[in-house]
Amino acid sequence: MKKGLHPENYRPVVFKDMSNEDVFISRSTINTRETIELDGVTYPLVKLEISNTSHPFYTGKAKLVDTAGRVDKFMNRYGNRNKK
């Protein structure tokens, strides 16, 4: 294998699912501006809109996760087409 292909600066990072407030720690090289304190340790924070704990494929539940009013906008535009 070639040397120097993969980054060397992996560190623990907290990923937070904003739809259900679930958090998990994984190693990553992502740059973040925010931090969070978890179990007395400060970690870089990455906010996610959806993760495996809230995605319908993994949960088995059809749940609408709407963070910016996109579902309402869609329903206003196309929701009344079947009523005609």
PDB file of N, CA and C in Angstrom, residues 9-75:
ATOM      1  N   ASN A   9      -4.612  12.664  11.430  1.00  0.00           N
ATOM      2  CA  ASN A   9      -5.187  13.414  12.546  1.00  0.00           C
ATOM      3  C   ASN A   9      -6.584  12.929  12.963  1.00  0.00           C
ATOM      4  N   TYR A  10      -6.791  11.636  13.053  1.00  0.00           N
ATOM      5  CA  TYR A  10      -8.059  11.113  13.555  1.00  0.00           C
ATOM      6  C   TYR A  10      -8.155  11.401  15.043  1.00  0.00           C
ATOM      7  N   ARG A  11      -9.354  11.807  15.483  1.00  0.00           N
ATOM      8  CA  ARG A  11      -9.588  12.082  16.890  1.00  0.00           C
ATOM      9  C   ARG A  11     -11.036  11.763  17.213  1.00  0.00           C
ATOM     10  N   PRO A  12     -11.384  11.579  18.489  1.00  0.00           N
ATOM     11  CA  PRO A  12     -12.786  11.334  18.846  1.00  0.00           C
ATOM     12  C   PRO A  12     -13.638  12.582  18.581  1.00  0.00           C
ATOM     13  N   VAL A  13     -14.787  12.380  17.965  1.00  0.00           N
ATOM     14  CA  VAL A  13     -15.721  13.463  17.637  1.00  0.00           C
ATOM     15  C   VAL A  13     -17.115  13.006  18.040  1.00  0.00           C
ATOM     16  N   VAL A  14     -17.924  13.924  18.598  1.00  0.00           N
ATOM     17  CA  VAL A  14     -19.309  13.619  18.953  1.00  0.00           C
ATOM     18  C   VAL A  14     -20.200  14.004  17.784  1.00  0.00           C
ATOM     19  N   PHE A  15     -21.040  13.073  17.346  1.00  0.00           N
ATOM     20  CA  PHE A  15     -22.051  13.320  16.320  1.00  0.00           C
ATOM     21  C   PHE A  15     -23.400  13.355  17.015  1.00  0.00           C
ATOM     22  N   LYS A  16     -24.191  14.417  16.772  1.00  0.00           N
ATOM     23  CA  LYS A  16     -25.479  14.595  17.446  1.00  0.00           C
ATOM     24  C   LYS A  16     -26.597  14.653  16.415  1.00  0.00           C
ATOM     25  N   ASP A  17     -27.553  13.750  16.545  1.00  0.00           N
ATOM     26  CA  ASP A  17     -28.741  13.728  15.688  1.00  0.00           C
ATOM     27  C   ASP A  17     -29.710  14.775  16.219  1.00  0.00           C
ATOM     28  N   MET A  18     -29.965  15.825  15.452  1.00  0.00           N
ATOM     29  CA  MET A  18     -30.783  16.931  15.917  1.00  0.00           C
ATOM     30  C   MET A  18     -32.272  16.602  15.950  1.00  0.00           C
ATOM     31  N   SER A  19     -32.707  15.547  15.275  1.00  0.00           N
ATOM     32  CA  SER A  19     -34.129  15.222  15.280  1.00  0.00           C
ATOM     33  C   SER A  19     -34.558  14.489  16.535  1.00  0.00           C
ATOM     34  N   ASN A  20     -33.634  13.748  17.183  1.00  0.00           N
ATOM     35  CA  ASN A  20     -34.014  13.038  18.413  1.00  0.00           C
ATOM     36  C   ASN A  20     -32.990  13.194  19.541  1.00  0.00           C
ATOM     37  N   GLU A  21     -32.027  14.102  19.359  1.00  0.00           N
ATOM     38  CA  GLU A  21     -31.031  14.428  20.382  1.00  0.00           C
ATOM     39  C   GLU A  21     -30.118  13.262  20.761  1.00  0.00           C
ATOM     40  N   ASP A  22     -30.019  12.238  19.930  1.00  0.00           N
ATOM     41  CA  ASP A  22     -29.134  11.107  20.190  1.00  0.00           C
ATOM     42  C   ASP A  22     -27.702  11.505  19.854  1.00  0.00           C
ATOM     43  N   VAL A  23     -26.737  11.072  20.677  1.00  0.00           N
ATOM     44  CA  VAL A  23     -25.327  11.379  20.437  1.00  0.00           C
ATOM     45  C   VAL A  23     -24.513  10.094  20.415  1.00  0.00           C
ATOM     46  N   PHE A  24     -23.451  10.104  19.622  1.00  0.00           N
ATOM     47  CA  PHE A  24     -22.505   8.996  19.622  1.00  0.00           C
ATOM     48  C   PHE A  24     -21.120   9.532  19.284  1.00  0.00           C
ATOM     49  N   ILE A  25     -20.121   8.823  19.744  1.00  0.00           N
ATOM     50  CA  ILE A  25     -18.731   9.230  19.543  1.00  0.00           C
ATOM     51  C   ILE A  25     -18.097   8.302  18.517  1.00  0.00           C
ATOM     52  N   SER A  26     -17.383   8.905  17.574  1.00  0.00           N
ATOM     53  CA  SER A  26     -16.656   8.148  16.568  1.00  0.00           C
ATOM     54  C   SER A  26     -15.370   8.913  16.261  1.00  0.00           C
ATOM     55  N   ARG A  27     -14.428   8.237  15.659  1.00  0.00           N
ATOM     56  CA  ARG A  27     -13.192   8.908  15.255  1.00  0.00           C
ATOM     57  C   ARG A  27     -13.384   9.535  13.883  1.00  0.00           C
ATOM     58  N   SER A  28     -12.877  10.763  13.723  1.00  0.00           N
ATOM     59  CA  SER A  28     -13.046  11.479  12.468  1.00  0.00           C
ATOM     60  C   SER A  28     -11.959  12.530  12.319  1.00  0.00           C
ATOM     61  N   THR A  29     -11.803  13.032  11.096  1.00  0.00           N
ATOM     62  CA  THR A  29     -10.878  14.128  10.825  1.00  0.00           C
ATOM     63  C   THR A  29     -11.626  15.414  10.500  1.00  0.00           C
ATOM     64  N   ILE A  30     -12.948  15.426  10.627  1.00  0.00           N
ATOM     65  CA  ILE A  30     -13.767  16.572  10.249  1.00  0.00           C
ATOM     66  C   ILE A  30     -13.427  17.789  11.106  1.00  0.00           C
ATOM     67  N   ASN A  31     -13.419  18.964  10.468  1.00  0.00           N
ATOM     68  CA  ASN A  31     -13.179  20.218  11.181  1.00  0.00           C
ATOM     69  C   ASN A  31     -14.512  20.756  11.680  1.00  0.00           C
ATOM     70  N   THR A  32     -14.560  21.168  12.940  1.00  0.00           N
ATOM     71  CA  THR A  32     -15.800  21.690  13.516  1.00  0.00           C
ATOM     72  C   THR A  32     -15.509  22.997  14.242  1.00  0.00           C
ATOM     73  N   ARG A  33     -16.549  23.796  14.399  1.00  0.00           N
ATOM     74  CA  ARG A  33     -16.436  25.048  15.149  1.00  0.00           C
ATOM     75  C   ARG A  33     -17.007  24.898  16.551  1.00  0.00           C
ATOM     76  N   GLU A  34     -17.919  23.945  16.731  1.00  0.00           N
ATOM     77  CA  GLU A  34     -18.586  23.780  18.012  1.00  0.00           C
ATOM     78  C   GLU A  34     -17.972  22.633  18.799  1.00  0.00           C
ATOM     79  N   THR A  35     -18.123  22.713  20.124  1.00  0.00           N
ATOM     80  CA  THR A  35     -17.672  21.638  21.005  1.00  0.00           C
ATOM     81  C   THR A  35     -18.802  21.287  21.957  1.00  0.00           C
ATOM     82  N   ILE A  36     -18.699  20.130  22.581  1.00  0.00           N
ATOM     83  CA  ILE A  36     -19.677  19.675  23.553  1.00  0.00           C
ATOM     84  C   ILE A  36     -18.931  18.934  24.652  1.00  0.00           C
ATOM     85  N   GLU A  37     -19.432  19.062  25.872  1.00  0.00           N
ATOM     86  CA  GLU A  37     -18.842  18.326  26.977  1.00  0.00           C
ATOM     87  C   GLU A  37     -19.694  17.093  27.236  1.00  0.00           C
ATOM     88  N   LEU A  38     -19.055  15.941  27.214  1.00  0.00           N
ATOM     89  CA  LEU A  38     -19.742  14.667  27.398  1.00  0.00           C
ATOM     90  C   LEU A  38     -18.910  13.825  28.344  1.00  0.00           C
ATOM     91  N   ASP A  39     -19.491  13.429  29.458  1.00  0.00           N
ATOM     92  CA  ASP A  39     -18.807  12.636  30.482  1.00  0.00           C
ATOM     93  C   ASP A  39     -17.551  13.333  30.994  1.00  0.00           C
ATOM     94  N   GLY A  40     -17.604  14.657  31.110  1.00  0.00           N
ATOM     95  CA  GLY A  40     -16.481  15.413  31.640  1.00  0.00           C
ATOM     96  C   GLY A  40     -15.359  15.692  30.658  1.00  0.00           C
ATOM     97  N   VAL A  41     -15.511  15.295  29.406  1.00  0.00           N
ATOM     98  CA  VAL A  41     -14.493  15.501  28.383  1.00  0.00           C
ATOM     99  C   VAL A  41     -15.085  16.389  27.289  1.00  0.00           C
ATOM    100  N   THR A  42     -14.325  17.343  26.790  1.00  0.00           N
ATOM    101  CA  THR A  42     -14.771  18.223  25.717  1.00  0.00           C
ATOM    102  C   THR A  42     -14.373  17.624  24.374  1.00  0.00           C
ATOM    103  N   TYR A  43     -15.366  17.487  23.478  1.00  0.00           N
ATOM    104  CA  TYR A  43     -15.163  16.914  22.148  1.00  0.00           C
ATOM    105  C   TYR A  43     -15.621  17.906  21.088  1.00  0.00           C
ATOM    106  N   PRO A  44     -15.086  17.821  19.878  1.00  0.00           N
ATOM    107  CA  PRO A  44     -15.662  18.564  18.748  1.00  0.00           C
ATOM    108  C   PRO A  44     -17.067  18.013  18.456  1.00  0.00           C
ATOM    109  N   LEU A  45     -17.985  18.882  18.024  1.00  0.00           N
ATOM    110  CA  LEU A  45     -19.378  18.493  17.795  1.00  0.00           C
ATOM    111  C   LEU A  45     -19.746  18.635  16.332  1.00  0.00           C
ATOM    112  N   VAL A  46     -20.375  17.587  15.782  1.00  0.00           N
ATOM    113  CA  VAL A  46     -20.934  17.614  14.429  1.00  0.00           C
ATOM    114  C   VAL A  46     -22.430  17.362  14.557  1.00  0.00           C
ATOM    115  N   LYS A  47     -23.247  18.290  14.031  1.00  0.00           N
ATOM    116  CA  LYS A  47     -24.699  18.149  14.094  1.00  0.00           C
ATOM    117  C   LYS A  47     -25.204  17.483  12.820  1.00  0.00           C
ATOM    118  N   LEU A  48     -26.036  16.456  12.990  1.00  0.00           N
ATOM    119  CA  LEU A  48     -26.612  15.722  11.871  1.00  0.00           C
ATOM    120  C   LEU A  48     -28.119  15.941  11.842  1.00  0.00           C
ATOM    121  N   GLU A  49     -28.706  15.998  10.652  1.00  0.00           N
ATOM    122  CA  GLU A  49     -30.158  16.096  10.556  1.00  0.00           C
ATOM    123  C   GLU A  49     -30.819  14.748  10.777  1.00  0.00           C
ATOM    124  N   ILE A  50     -30.146  13.674  10.375  1.00  0.00           N
ATOM    125  CA  ILE A  50     -30.722  12.339  10.487  1.00  0.00           C
ATOM    126  C   ILE A  50     -29.592  11.331  10.653  1.00  0.00           C
ATOM    127  N   SER A  51     -29.840  10.302  11.438  1.00  0.00           N
ATOM    128  CA  SER A  51     -28.850   9.243  11.640  1.00  0.00           C
ATOM    129  C   SER A  51     -29.574   7.903  11.661  1.00  0.00           C
ATOM    130  N   ASN A  52     -28.858   6.846  12.006  1.00  0.00           N
ATOM    131  CA  ASN A  52     -29.493   5.532  12.020  1.00  0.00           C
ATOM    132  C   ASN A  52     -30.535   5.406  13.124  1.00  0.00           C
ATOM    133  N   THR A  53     -30.503   6.273  14.136  1.00  0.00           N
ATOM    134  CA  THR A  53     -31.497   6.197  15.204  1.00  0.00           C
ATOM    135  C   THR A  53     -32.800   6.903  14.857  1.00  0.00           C
ATOM    136  N   SER A  54     -32.817   7.693  13.779  1.00  0.00           N
ATOM    137  CA  SER A  54     -34.045   8.379  13.391  1.00  0.00           C
ATOM    138  C   SER A  54     -34.471   8.102  11.955  1.00  0.00           C
ATOM    139  N   HIS A  55     -33.661   7.412  11.174  1.00  0.00           N
ATOM    140  CA  HIS A  55     -34.001   7.127   9.779  1.00  0.00           C
ATOM    141  C   HIS A  55     -35.043   6.016   9.717  1.00  0.00           C
ATOM    142  N   PRO A  56     -36.099   6.184   8.915  1.00  0.00           N
ATOM    143  CA  PRO A  56     -37.162   5.176   8.846  1.00  0.00           C
ATOM    144  C   PRO A  56     -36.689   3.791   8.419  1.00  0.00           C
ATOM    145  N   PHE A  57     -35.654   3.699   7.616  1.00  0.00           N
ATOM    146  CA  PHE A  57     -35.165   2.386   7.192  1.00  0.00           C
ATOM    147  C   PHE A  57     -34.663   1.583   8.384  1.00  0.00           C
ATOM    148  N   TYR A  58     -33.969   2.236   9.304  1.00  0.00           N
ATOM    149  CA  TYR A  58     -33.403   1.545  10.461  1.00  0.00           C
ATOM    150  C   TYR A  58     -34.395   1.396  11.609  1.00  0.00           C
ATOM    151  N   THR A  59     -35.320   2.348  11.756  1.00  0.00           N
ATOM    152  CA  THR A  59     -36.260   2.289  12.865  1.00  0.00           C
ATOM    153  C   THR A  59     -37.480   1.447  12.541  1.00  0.00           C
ATOM    154  N   GLY A  60     -37.792   1.282  11.256  1.00  0.00           N
ATOM    155  CA  GLY A  60     -38.976   0.532  10.862  1.00  0.00           C
ATOM    156  C   GLY A  60     -40.247   1.335  10.978  1.00  0.00           C
ATOM    157  N   LYS A  61     -40.141   2.594  11.258  1.00  0.00           N
ATOM    158  CA  LYS A  61     -41.305   3.466  11.407  1.00  0.00           C
ATOM    159  C   LYS A  61     -41.245   4.562  10.357  1.00  0.00           C
ATOM    160  N   ALA A  62     -42.380   4.824   9.711  1.00  0.00           N
ATOM    161  CA  ALA A  62     -42.453   5.923   8.762  1.00  0.00           C
ATOM    162  C   ALA A  62     -42.683   7.198   9.562  1.00  0.00           C
ATOM    163  N   LYS A  63     -41.640   7.985   9.707  1.00  0.00           N
ATOM    164  CA  LYS A  63     -41.696   9.193  10.514  1.00  0.00           C
ATOM    165  C   LYS A  63     -41.170  10.336   9.672  1.00  0.00           C
ATOM    166  N   LEU A  64     -41.904  11.435   9.619  1.00  0.00           N
ATOM    167  CA  LEU A  64     -41.465  12.594   8.870  1.00  0.00           C
ATOM    168  C   LEU A  64     -40.554  13.438   9.753  1.00  0.00           C
ATOM    169  N   VAL A  65     -39.337  13.624   9.320  1.00  0.00           N
ATOM    170  CA  VAL A  65     -38.389  14.484  10.018  1.00  0.00           C
ATOM    171  C   VAL A  65     -38.275  15.754   9.197  1.00  0.00           C
ATOM    172  N   ASP A  66     -38.751  16.849   9.750  1.00  0.00           N
ATOM    173  CA  ASP A  66     -38.797  18.103   9.011  1.00  0.00           C
ATOM    174  C   ASP A  66     -38.069  19.170   9.801  1.00  0.00           C
ATOM    175  N   THR A  67     -36.966  19.652   9.265  1.00  0.00           N
ATOM    176  CA  THR A  67     -36.196  20.673   9.976  1.00  0.00           C
ATOM    177  C   THR A  67     -36.373  22.055   9.375  1.00  0.00           C
ATOM    178  N   ALA A  68     -36.892  22.158   8.165  1.00  0.00           N
ATOM    179  CA  ALA A  68     -36.983  23.483   7.545  1.00  0.00           C
ATOM    180  C   ALA A  68     -38.336  23.729   6.887  1.00  0.00           C
ATOM    181  N   GLY A  69     -39.397  23.002   7.273  1.00  0.00           N
ATOM    182  CA  GLY A  69     -40.710  23.210   6.698  1.00  0.00           C
ATOM    183  C   GLY A  69     -40.875  22.655   5.302  1.00  0.00           C
ATOM    184  N   ARG A  70     -39.990  21.755   4.889  1.00  0.00           N
ATOM    185  CA  ARG A  70     -40.051  21.229   3.522  1.00  0.00           C
ATOM    186  C   ARG A  70     -41.269  20.343   3.310  1.00  0.00           C
ATOM    187  N   VAL A  71     -41.661  19.592   4.334  1.00  0.00           N
ATOM    188  CA  VAL A  71     -42.827  18.719   4.184  1.00  0.00           C
ATOM    189  C   VAL A  71     -44.083  19.557   4.018  1.00  0.00           C
ATOM    190  N   ASP A  72     -44.239  20.605   4.817  1.00  0.00           N
ATOM    191  CA  ASP A  72     -45.402  21.485   4.686  1.00  0.00           C
ATOM    192  C   ASP A  72     -45.440  22.162   3.324  1.00  0.00           C
ATOM    193  N   LYS A  73     -44.287  22.600   2.850  1.00  0.00           N
ATOM    194  CA  LYS A  73     -44.223  23.238   1.541  1.00  0.00           C
ATOM    195  C   LYS A  73     -44.636  22.255   0.439  1.00  0.00           C
ATOM    196  N   PHE A  74     -44.166  21.004   0.542  1.00  0.00           N
ATOM    197  CA  PHE A  74     -44.527  19.990  -0.436  1.00  0.00           C
ATOM    198  C   PHE A  74     -46.028  19.708  -0.392  1.00  0.00           C
ATOM    199  N   MET A  75     -46.585  19.557   0.821  1.00  0.00           N
ATOM    200  CA  MET A  75     -48.006  19.246   0.944  1.00  0.00           C
ATOM    201  C   MET A  75     -48.869  20.395   0.430  1.00  0.00           C
TER     202      MET A  75
END
